[in-house]
Amino acid sequence: MALTDRVKQILSWYGSESPGVKTNLVRLMNTGALAGTGKFVILPVDQGFEHGPARSFAPNPEGYDPDYHFQLAIDSGCNAYAAPLGFLEAGADKFAGQIPLILKLNNSDTLAKVDQPCSALTGSVKDAVRLGCVAIGYTIYPGSGQRNTMYQDLRDLIAEAKSYGLPTVLWAYPRGAGLSKEGELAADVGAYAAQISAQLGAHIIKIKPPKDFIEQPEAKKVFEKYNIPTKTLADRVRHCVQSAFNGKRIIIFSGGEAKGTEDVLAEVKEIAAGGGFGSIMGRNAFQRPRPEALKLLSDVIAIFKNA
């Protein structure tokens, strides 16, 4: 399809990138029910690795089958499907060309309890190219004592991915001994994670919806002095979008733990009202029976389309 003015505008923010990277950004923006809007709904299924099979798929046993997730992403009109190497290898041939794929290059599990988390590299840029992916994905943990290692590895991966024309989707999840549990979702910390991600060169940034809490005493003084609003989720999303180069980097928000449909849609409405570019929704979609999942994703897409 031809490029809409909105897609052209977003591409203009990535002026230093090659035609290959821009082409793959267009593929993401011109696929699915939100094609041409510059908005995103992406299905991510890395939870089997991150949380374990029963916790992830027992609520909807069809999800144990990798094919299920490819088909759900296609039929629901998502922009893309993101997963670790194993799940993508299991279906990339069967579903070739039907949905843009994002290979999640690093993962961790919940078997080890560590204060300074750092995900292991579980895939490569060459794997992403081999499987026909349009982007790589990577997770950083701002607040972890291992964060500098992750940042440095990411820079190398971004450079390699760019050489193949692939953009990078960055999961930025603050956690580690440097943060309180409440602080992992703090408004100032989420905005900081968005800024770090943009500065590291991420093309698309994924963070969690922030809570009305300020973790850093130094930041709290600034939020109060300049009356930065945080009372509503829309306020907090707006600040995170502003922190991603004044909205000139695509920033999307995770769906988080499974919750009721009304709660999911209320959260999505706030994300859209705050100027978020979209949602990346895993458990709230694939843990529901397929008809319910399709209805939920359709409703989420409609919210962003009409925002």
Short mmCIF file of C-alpha atoms in Angstrom, two decimals:
data_model
loop_
_atom_site.label_atom_id
_atom_site.label_comp_id
_atom_site.label_asym_id
_atom_site.label_seq_id
_atom_site.Cartn_x
_atom_site.Cartn_y
_atom_site.Cartn_z
CA MET A 1 0.00 0.00 0.00
CA ALA A 2 1.06 3.61 -0.52
CA LEU A 3 2.55 5.46 2.44
CA THR A 4 0.14 7.59 4.42
CA ASP A 5 1.19 11.01 5.66
CA ARG A 6 1.46 9.62 9.19
CA VAL A 7 3.81 6.82 8.15
CA LYS A 8 5.91 9.32 6.17
CA GLN A 9 6.10 11.55 9.23
CA ILE A 10 7.28 8.71 11.47
CA LEU A 11 9.91 7.64 8.92
CA SER A 12 11.23 11.21 8.83
CA TRP A 13 12.27 10.82 12.47
CA TYR A 14 14.68 8.04 11.46
CA GLY A 15 16.59 10.05 8.87
CA SER A 16 19.97 8.45 9.60
CA GLU A 17 18.73 4.95 8.82
CA SER A 18 19.26 2.95 5.64
CA PRO A 19 16.52 2.17 3.13
CA GLY A 20 16.54 -1.40 4.44
CA VAL A 21 15.74 -0.37 8.01
CA LYS A 22 13.07 2.05 6.82
CA THR A 23 11.53 -0.60 4.57
CA ASN A 24 11.15 -2.96 7.51
CA LEU A 25 9.65 -0.19 9.65
CA VAL A 26 7.15 0.34 6.83
CA ARG A 27 6.36 -3.37 6.80
CA LEU A 28 5.49 -3.13 10.48
CA MET A 29 3.38 -0.01 9.97
CA ASN A 30 1.62 -1.22 6.81
CA THR A 31 0.51 -4.62 8.11
CA GLY A 32 -2.73 -5.62 9.79
CA ALA A 33 -5.83 -3.75 10.83
CA LEU A 34 -3.84 -0.65 11.83
CA ALA A 35 -1.96 -0.38 8.53
CA GLY A 36 -1.14 3.19 7.65
CA THR A 37 -2.12 4.68 11.02
CA GLY A 38 1.31 4.62 12.64
CA LYS A 39 -0.21 2.64 15.52
CA PHE A 40 0.78 -0.83 16.66
CA VAL A 41 -0.69 -3.91 18.27
CA ILE A 42 1.93 -6.66 18.48
CA LEU A 43 1.54 -10.19 19.85
CA PRO A 44 4.59 -11.22 21.93
CA VAL A 45 4.94 -14.81 23.11
CA ASP A 46 8.17 -15.18 25.07
CA GLN A 47 6.37 -16.09 28.29
CA GLY A 48 6.97 -19.85 27.93
CA PHE A 49 10.68 -19.16 28.30
CA GLU A 50 10.33 -16.31 30.79
CA HIS A 51 7.67 -17.75 33.11
CA GLY A 52 7.38 -21.45 32.30
CA PRO A 53 4.95 -23.50 30.20
CA ALA A 54 2.17 -24.14 32.73
CA ARG A 55 2.00 -20.54 33.93
CA SER A 56 1.89 -19.37 30.34
CA PHE A 57 -0.25 -21.87 28.46
CA ALA A 58 -2.34 -23.92 30.91
CA PRO A 59 -5.14 -21.29 30.92
CA ASN A 60 -5.55 -21.93 27.17
CA PRO A 61 -3.81 -25.21 26.25
CA GLU A 62 -3.91 -24.42 22.52
CA GLY A 63 -1.06 -22.04 23.31
CA TYR A 64 1.39 -24.89 23.86
CA ASP A 65 1.44 -25.19 20.04
CA PRO A 66 3.63 -22.55 18.33
CA ASP A 67 1.32 -22.56 15.29
CA TYR A 68 -1.49 -21.21 17.46
CA HIS A 69 0.31 -17.92 18.07
CA PHE A 70 1.26 -17.32 14.44
CA GLN A 71 -2.37 -17.83 13.42
CA LEU A 72 -3.70 -15.66 16.25
CA ALA A 73 -1.44 -12.78 15.22
CA ILE A 74 -2.51 -13.14 11.58
CA ASP A 75 -6.24 -13.52 12.17
CA SER A 76 -6.46 -10.71 14.71
CA GLY A 77 -4.81 -8.17 12.39
CA CYS A 78 -1.71 -7.55 14.50
CA ASN A 79 1.22 -5.60 13.07
CA ALA A 80 3.69 -8.33 14.04
CA TYR A 81 4.41 -11.45 16.07
CA ALA A 82 7.43 -11.53 18.42
CA ALA A 83 8.94 -14.65 20.00
CA PRO A 84 12.20 -16.40 20.92
CA LEU A 85 14.13 -18.53 18.45
CA GLY A 86 12.42 -21.88 19.12
CA PHE A 87 8.85 -20.70 18.61
CA LEU A 88 9.75 -18.80 15.42
CA GLU A 89 11.70 -21.73 13.98
CA ALA A 90 8.71 -23.98 14.63
CA GLY A 91 6.42 -21.97 12.35
CA ALA A 92 8.41 -19.53 10.21
CA ASP A 93 8.28 -21.78 7.14
CA LYS A 94 4.59 -22.67 7.39
CA PHE A 95 3.57 -19.02 7.90
CA ALA A 96 6.24 -17.40 5.72
CA GLY A 97 5.26 -13.93 4.55
CA GLN A 98 1.91 -13.90 6.36
CA ILE A 99 2.89 -11.79 9.40
CA PRO A 100 6.01 -9.69 10.16
CA LEU A 101 8.21 -11.52 12.65
CA ILE A 102 10.41 -10.12 15.43
CA LEU A 103 13.06 -12.44 16.84
CA LYS A 104 13.62 -11.90 20.57
CA LEU A 105 17.39 -12.29 20.87
CA ASN A 106 17.71 -12.60 24.64
CA ASN A 107 15.69 -14.30 27.35
CA SER A 108 15.81 -15.28 31.00
CA ASP A 109 13.92 -17.76 33.17
CA THR A 110 12.40 -17.65 36.64
CA LEU A 111 14.30 -20.64 38.03
CA ALA A 112 17.15 -18.51 39.34
CA LYS A 113 16.42 -15.73 41.82
CA VAL A 114 19.05 -13.03 41.28
CA ASP A 115 19.44 -9.46 42.49
CA GLN A 116 21.17 -8.27 39.32
CA PRO A 117 19.28 -9.81 36.38
CA CYS A 118 20.80 -10.14 32.93
CA SER A 119 19.17 -12.09 30.11
CA ALA A 120 21.17 -14.59 28.04
CA LEU A 121 21.59 -14.28 24.30
CA THR A 122 19.41 -17.06 22.88
CA GLY A 123 19.35 -16.08 19.20
CA SER A 124 21.41 -14.10 16.68
CA VAL A 125 20.90 -11.42 14.06
CA LYS A 126 21.73 -14.03 11.43
CA ASP A 127 18.92 -16.20 12.83
CA ALA A 128 16.56 -13.27 12.34
CA VAL A 129 17.68 -12.86 8.72
CA ARG A 130 17.42 -16.61 8.08
CA LEU A 131 13.86 -16.70 9.41
CA GLY A 132 12.73 -13.68 7.39
CA CYS A 133 12.21 -11.40 10.37
CA VAL A 134 11.61 -7.67 9.95
CA ALA A 135 13.25 -6.73 13.28
CA ILE A 136 15.19 -8.01 16.26
CA GLY A 137 14.02 -7.71 19.85
CA TYR A 138 16.14 -7.33 22.98
CA THR A 139 15.52 -6.78 26.71
CA ILE A 140 17.42 -4.44 29.01
CA TYR A 141 17.01 -4.13 32.78
CA PRO A 142 17.81 -0.55 33.82
CA GLY A 143 18.53 -0.68 37.56
CA SER A 144 20.42 -3.99 37.39
CA GLY A 145 24.11 -4.11 38.25
CA GLN A 146 24.51 -5.88 34.89
CA ARG A 147 22.91 -3.05 32.91
CA ASN A 148 26.15 -1.78 31.34
CA THR A 149 26.88 -5.23 29.90
CA MET A 150 23.40 -5.30 28.40
CA TYR A 151 23.76 -1.80 26.97
CA GLN A 152 27.11 -2.62 25.38
CA ASP A 153 25.86 -5.90 23.91
CA LEU A 154 22.81 -4.10 22.58
CA ARG A 155 24.87 -1.51 20.76
CA ASP A 156 26.77 -4.28 18.93
CA LEU A 157 23.52 -6.05 18.06
CA ILE A 158 21.87 -2.87 16.78
CA ALA A 159 24.87 -2.17 14.55
CA GLU A 160 24.84 -5.73 13.18
CA ALA A 161 21.08 -5.66 12.65
CA LYS A 162 21.32 -2.36 10.78
CA SER A 163 23.88 -3.91 8.44
CA TYR A 164 21.12 -6.34 7.37
CA GLY A 165 18.44 -3.65 7.24
CA LEU A 166 16.72 -4.73 10.47
CA PRO A 167 15.41 -2.27 13.08
CA THR A 168 15.45 -3.03 16.81
CA VAL A 169 12.53 -3.34 19.22
CA LEU A 170 13.75 -2.82 22.78
CA TRP A 171 12.01 -4.22 25.87
CA ALA A 172 13.05 -1.83 28.68
CA TYR A 173 12.07 -3.31 32.03
CA PRO A 174 13.63 -1.56 35.04
CA ARG A 175 14.49 -4.02 37.79
CA GLY A 176 17.37 -5.13 40.00
CA ALA A 177 18.98 -4.26 43.32
CA GLY A 178 19.08 -0.58 42.38
CA LEU A 179 15.29 -0.26 42.52
CA SER A 180 12.51 -0.95 44.97
CA LYS A 181 9.76 -3.30 43.81
CA GLU A 182 7.36 -0.35 43.59
CA GLY A 183 10.04 1.64 41.80
CA GLU A 184 10.14 -0.82 38.89
CA LEU A 185 6.87 0.72 37.69
CA ALA A 186 7.46 4.28 38.89
CA ALA A 187 6.60 7.13 36.51
CA ASP A 188 10.09 8.64 36.66
CA VAL A 189 11.77 5.26 36.17
CA GLY A 190 9.59 4.33 33.19
CA ALA A 191 10.34 7.66 31.52
CA TYR A 192 14.05 7.18 32.27
CA ALA A 193 13.94 3.73 30.67
CA ALA A 194 12.31 5.25 27.58
CA GLN A 195 15.04 7.90 27.37
CA ILE A 196 17.84 5.33 27.80
CA SER A 197 16.29 3.16 25.09
CA ALA A 198 16.08 6.03 22.63
CA GLN A 199 19.65 7.09 23.41
CA LEU A 200 20.87 3.54 22.77
CA GLY A 201 19.37 3.64 19.28
CA ALA A 202 16.21 1.58 19.63
CA HIS A 203 13.71 2.13 16.83
CA ILE A 204 10.71 0.88 18.82
CA ILE A 205 10.60 1.03 22.63
CA LYS A 206 8.46 -1.19 24.82
CA ILE A 207 7.88 -0.30 28.48
CA LYS A 208 5.30 -1.19 31.10
CA PRO A 209 2.46 1.22 31.91
CA PRO A 210 3.85 3.32 34.78
CA LYS A 211 2.21 3.78 38.17
CA ASP A 212 1.63 7.03 40.08
CA PHE A 213 4.82 6.79 42.11
CA ILE A 214 8.20 8.55 41.95
CA GLU A 215 11.20 6.41 42.91
CA GLN A 216 14.16 8.80 42.79
CA PRO A 217 14.29 11.60 45.39
CA GLU A 218 16.09 13.87 42.92
CA ALA A 219 13.43 13.26 40.29
CA LYS A 220 10.63 13.82 42.82
CA LYS A 221 11.89 17.36 43.44
CA VAL A 222 11.79 18.11 39.70
CA PHE A 223 8.34 16.57 39.19
CA GLU A 224 7.03 18.76 42.02
CA LYS A 225 8.87 21.94 40.96
CA TYR A 226 7.63 21.80 37.37
CA ASN A 227 4.22 20.31 38.17
CA ILE A 228 4.69 17.27 35.93
CA PRO A 229 1.30 15.50 36.15
CA THR A 230 1.22 11.82 37.13
CA LYS A 231 -2.26 11.28 38.55
CA THR A 232 -3.73 9.47 35.54
CA LEU A 233 -2.19 6.77 33.40
CA ALA A 234 -2.69 9.06 30.38
CA ASP A 235 -0.55 11.69 32.16
CA ARG A 236 2.20 9.20 32.84
CA VAL A 237 2.12 7.76 29.33
CA ARG A 238 2.34 11.30 27.95
CA HIS A 239 5.50 11.94 29.99
CA CYS A 240 7.07 8.68 28.78
CA VAL A 241 6.26 9.56 25.17
CA GLN A 242 7.81 12.99 25.71
CA SER A 243 10.89 11.30 27.19
CA ALA A 244 11.31 9.24 23.99
CA PHE A 245 12.67 12.22 22.06
CA ASN A 246 9.47 14.24 22.37
CA GLY A 247 7.49 11.46 20.72
CA LYS A 248 9.93 11.03 17.83
CA ARG A 249 10.60 7.44 18.75
CA ILE A 250 7.88 4.79 18.57
CA ILE A 251 6.95 3.80 22.12
CA ILE A 252 4.48 1.04 22.92
CA PHE A 253 3.23 -0.36 26.21
CA SER A 254 3.01 -3.92 27.50
CA GLY A 255 -0.23 -5.57 28.55
CA GLY A 256 1.29 -7.14 31.66
CA GLU A 257 -0.30 -9.89 33.72
CA ALA A 258 -3.64 -11.35 32.68
CA LYS A 259 -6.61 -9.32 33.90
CA GLY A 260 -10.28 -8.79 33.18
CA THR A 261 -11.39 -7.49 29.80
CA GLU A 262 -12.77 -4.24 31.20
CA ASP A 263 -9.48 -3.53 32.97
CA VAL A 264 -7.47 -4.26 29.81
CA LEU A 265 -9.58 -1.97 27.66
CA ALA A 266 -9.62 0.80 30.27
CA GLU A 267 -5.82 0.69 30.40
CA VAL A 268 -5.53 0.72 26.61
CA LYS A 269 -7.83 3.76 26.41
CA GLU A 270 -5.53 5.62 28.80
CA ILE A 271 -2.45 4.60 26.79
CA ALA A 272 -4.09 5.88 23.60
CA ALA A 273 -5.21 9.10 25.30
CA GLY A 274 -1.64 9.72 26.46
CA GLY A 275 -0.28 9.42 22.94
CA GLY A 276 1.17 5.91 23.17
CA PHE A 277 1.79 4.36 19.76
CA GLY A 278 0.20 1.06 20.71
CA SER A 279 0.19 -2.07 22.82
CA ILE A 280 2.22 -5.25 22.80
CA MET A 281 -0.16 -7.73 24.36
CA GLY A 282 0.73 -11.33 25.17
CA ARG A 283 -0.88 -13.10 28.13
CA ASN A 284 -4.03 -11.01 28.01
CA ALA A 285 -4.56 -12.32 24.47
CA PHE A 286 -3.23 -15.87 24.19
CA GLN A 287 -4.41 -17.01 27.63
CA ARG A 288 -8.02 -16.42 26.58
CA PRO A 289 -9.95 -18.90 24.40
CA ARG A 290 -9.39 -18.03 20.76
CA PRO A 291 -12.79 -16.34 20.14
CA GLU A 292 -12.33 -14.18 23.22
CA ALA A 293 -8.75 -13.35 22.24
CA LEU A 294 -9.82 -12.28 18.75
CA LYS A 295 -12.58 -10.09 20.19
CA LEU A 296 -10.23 -8.48 22.71
CA LEU A 297 -7.53 -7.74 20.13
CA SER A 298 -10.17 -6.34 17.78
CA ASP A 299 -11.40 -4.01 20.52
CA VAL A 300 -7.84 -2.92 21.36
CA ILE A 301 -7.12 -2.23 17.69
CA ALA A 302 -10.31 -0.19 17.43
CA ILE A 303 -9.27 2.00 20.36
CA PHE A 304 -5.95 2.90 18.73
CA LYS A 305 -7.53 3.33 15.30
CA ASN A 306 -9.99 5.86 16.69
CA ALA A 307 -7.58 7.66 19.03
#
